Coordinates of C-alpha atoms in Angstrom, one line a residue:
X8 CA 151.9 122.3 127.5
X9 CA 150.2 122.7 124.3
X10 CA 149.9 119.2 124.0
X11 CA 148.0 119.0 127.0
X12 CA 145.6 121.6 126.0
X13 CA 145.1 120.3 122.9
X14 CA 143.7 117.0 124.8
X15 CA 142.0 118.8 127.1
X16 CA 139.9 120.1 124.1
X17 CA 139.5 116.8 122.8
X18 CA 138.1 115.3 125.7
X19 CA 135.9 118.2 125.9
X20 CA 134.4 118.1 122.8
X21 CA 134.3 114.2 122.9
X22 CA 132.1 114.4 126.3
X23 CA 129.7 117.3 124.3
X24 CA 129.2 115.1 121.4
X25 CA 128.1 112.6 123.0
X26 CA 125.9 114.3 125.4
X27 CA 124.0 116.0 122.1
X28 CA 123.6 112.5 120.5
X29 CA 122.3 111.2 123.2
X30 CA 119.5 113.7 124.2
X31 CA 115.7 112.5 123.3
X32 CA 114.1 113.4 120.1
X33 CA 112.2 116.3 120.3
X34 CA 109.5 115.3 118.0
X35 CA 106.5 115.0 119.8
X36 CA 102.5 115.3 119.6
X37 CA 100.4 118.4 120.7
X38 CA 97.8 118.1 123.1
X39 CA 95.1 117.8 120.1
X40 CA 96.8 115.1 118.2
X41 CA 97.4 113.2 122.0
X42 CA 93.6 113.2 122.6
X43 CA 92.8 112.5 119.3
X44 CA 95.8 109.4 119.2
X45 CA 94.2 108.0 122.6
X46 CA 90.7 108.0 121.1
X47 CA 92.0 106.0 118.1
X48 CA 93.8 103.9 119.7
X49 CA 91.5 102.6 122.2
X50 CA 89.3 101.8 119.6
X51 CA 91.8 100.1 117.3
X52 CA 93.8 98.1 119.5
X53 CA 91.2 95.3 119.7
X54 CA 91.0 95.0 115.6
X55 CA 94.4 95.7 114.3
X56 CA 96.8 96.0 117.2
X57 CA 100.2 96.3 114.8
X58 CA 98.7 98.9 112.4
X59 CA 97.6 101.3 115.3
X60 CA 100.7 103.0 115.2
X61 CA 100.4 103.9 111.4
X62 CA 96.6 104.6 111.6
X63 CA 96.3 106.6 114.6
X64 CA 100.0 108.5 114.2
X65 CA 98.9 109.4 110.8
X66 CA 95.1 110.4 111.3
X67 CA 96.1 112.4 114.8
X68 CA 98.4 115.3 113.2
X69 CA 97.5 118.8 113.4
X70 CA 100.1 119.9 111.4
X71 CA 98.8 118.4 108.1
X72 CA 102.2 116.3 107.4
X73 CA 100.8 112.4 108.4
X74 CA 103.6 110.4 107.1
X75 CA 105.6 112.7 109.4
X76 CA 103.6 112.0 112.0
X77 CA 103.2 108.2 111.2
X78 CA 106.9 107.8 111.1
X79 CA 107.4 109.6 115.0
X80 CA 104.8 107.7 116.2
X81 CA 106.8 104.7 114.8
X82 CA 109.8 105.7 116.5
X83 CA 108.5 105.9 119.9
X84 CA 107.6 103.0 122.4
X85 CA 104.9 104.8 124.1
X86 CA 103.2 107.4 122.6
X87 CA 101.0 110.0 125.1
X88 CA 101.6 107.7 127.6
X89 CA 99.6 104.7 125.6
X90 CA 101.6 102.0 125.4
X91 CA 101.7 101.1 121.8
X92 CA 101.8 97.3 120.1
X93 CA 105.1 96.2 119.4
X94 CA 105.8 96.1 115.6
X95 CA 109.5 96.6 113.7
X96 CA 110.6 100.2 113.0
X97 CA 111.1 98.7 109.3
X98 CA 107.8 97.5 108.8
X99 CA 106.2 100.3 110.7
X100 CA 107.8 102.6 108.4
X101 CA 107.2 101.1 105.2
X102 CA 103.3 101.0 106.6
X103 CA 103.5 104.7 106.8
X104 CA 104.7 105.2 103.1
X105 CA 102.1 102.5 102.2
X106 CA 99.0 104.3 104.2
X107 CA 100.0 108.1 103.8
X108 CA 102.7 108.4 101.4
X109 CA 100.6 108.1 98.3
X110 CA 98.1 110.6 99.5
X111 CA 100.8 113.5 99.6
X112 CA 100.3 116.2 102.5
X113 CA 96.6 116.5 103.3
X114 CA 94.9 119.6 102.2
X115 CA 93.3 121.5 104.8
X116 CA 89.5 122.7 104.4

């Protein structure tokens, strides 16, 4: 009886791990930095389609953290419903240390 309890439990919290791993991230952009990402991009994708990930996602944050920002952006295929250039999460993310890493948080005015 207790042994069947026991997997009972188990199973349980087997099927509630995996349901939490597998939820989306909840890191997303607010309205301001979506308009402001879908401005950028439309104007970079013609120059520099691989960097506009790391360009706009870092330039397009409202909350003053851009390597935080650049590195979401990175994570996502589609990004305020634009469609984004494919690149490599490892190079994408080393191009978000390389663009907005050395400039620290930015200050706000």
């Amino acid at each position: 009886m207790v042994v069947k309890k026991r997997a009972a439990v188990i199973a349980a919290l087997s099927m509630l791990l995996l349901l939490m791993l597998s939820r989306p991230s909840h890191q997303q952009f607010s309205n301001y930095s979506c308009n402001c990402y879908r401005e950028c991009y439309l104007g970079c994708k013609h120059a520099f389609p691989m960097l506009c990930k790391v360009v706009c996602g870092g330039s397009c944050d409202d909350k003053n953290d851009p390597v935080a920002a650049c590195m979401v952006a990175c994570t996502k295929d589609s990004l305020c419903g634009v469609p984004a250039a494919p690149s490599g999460a490892a190079y994408c993310s080393h191009a978000c240390n390389d663009t907005w890493g050395r400039h620290g948080r930015a200050k706000v005015p």
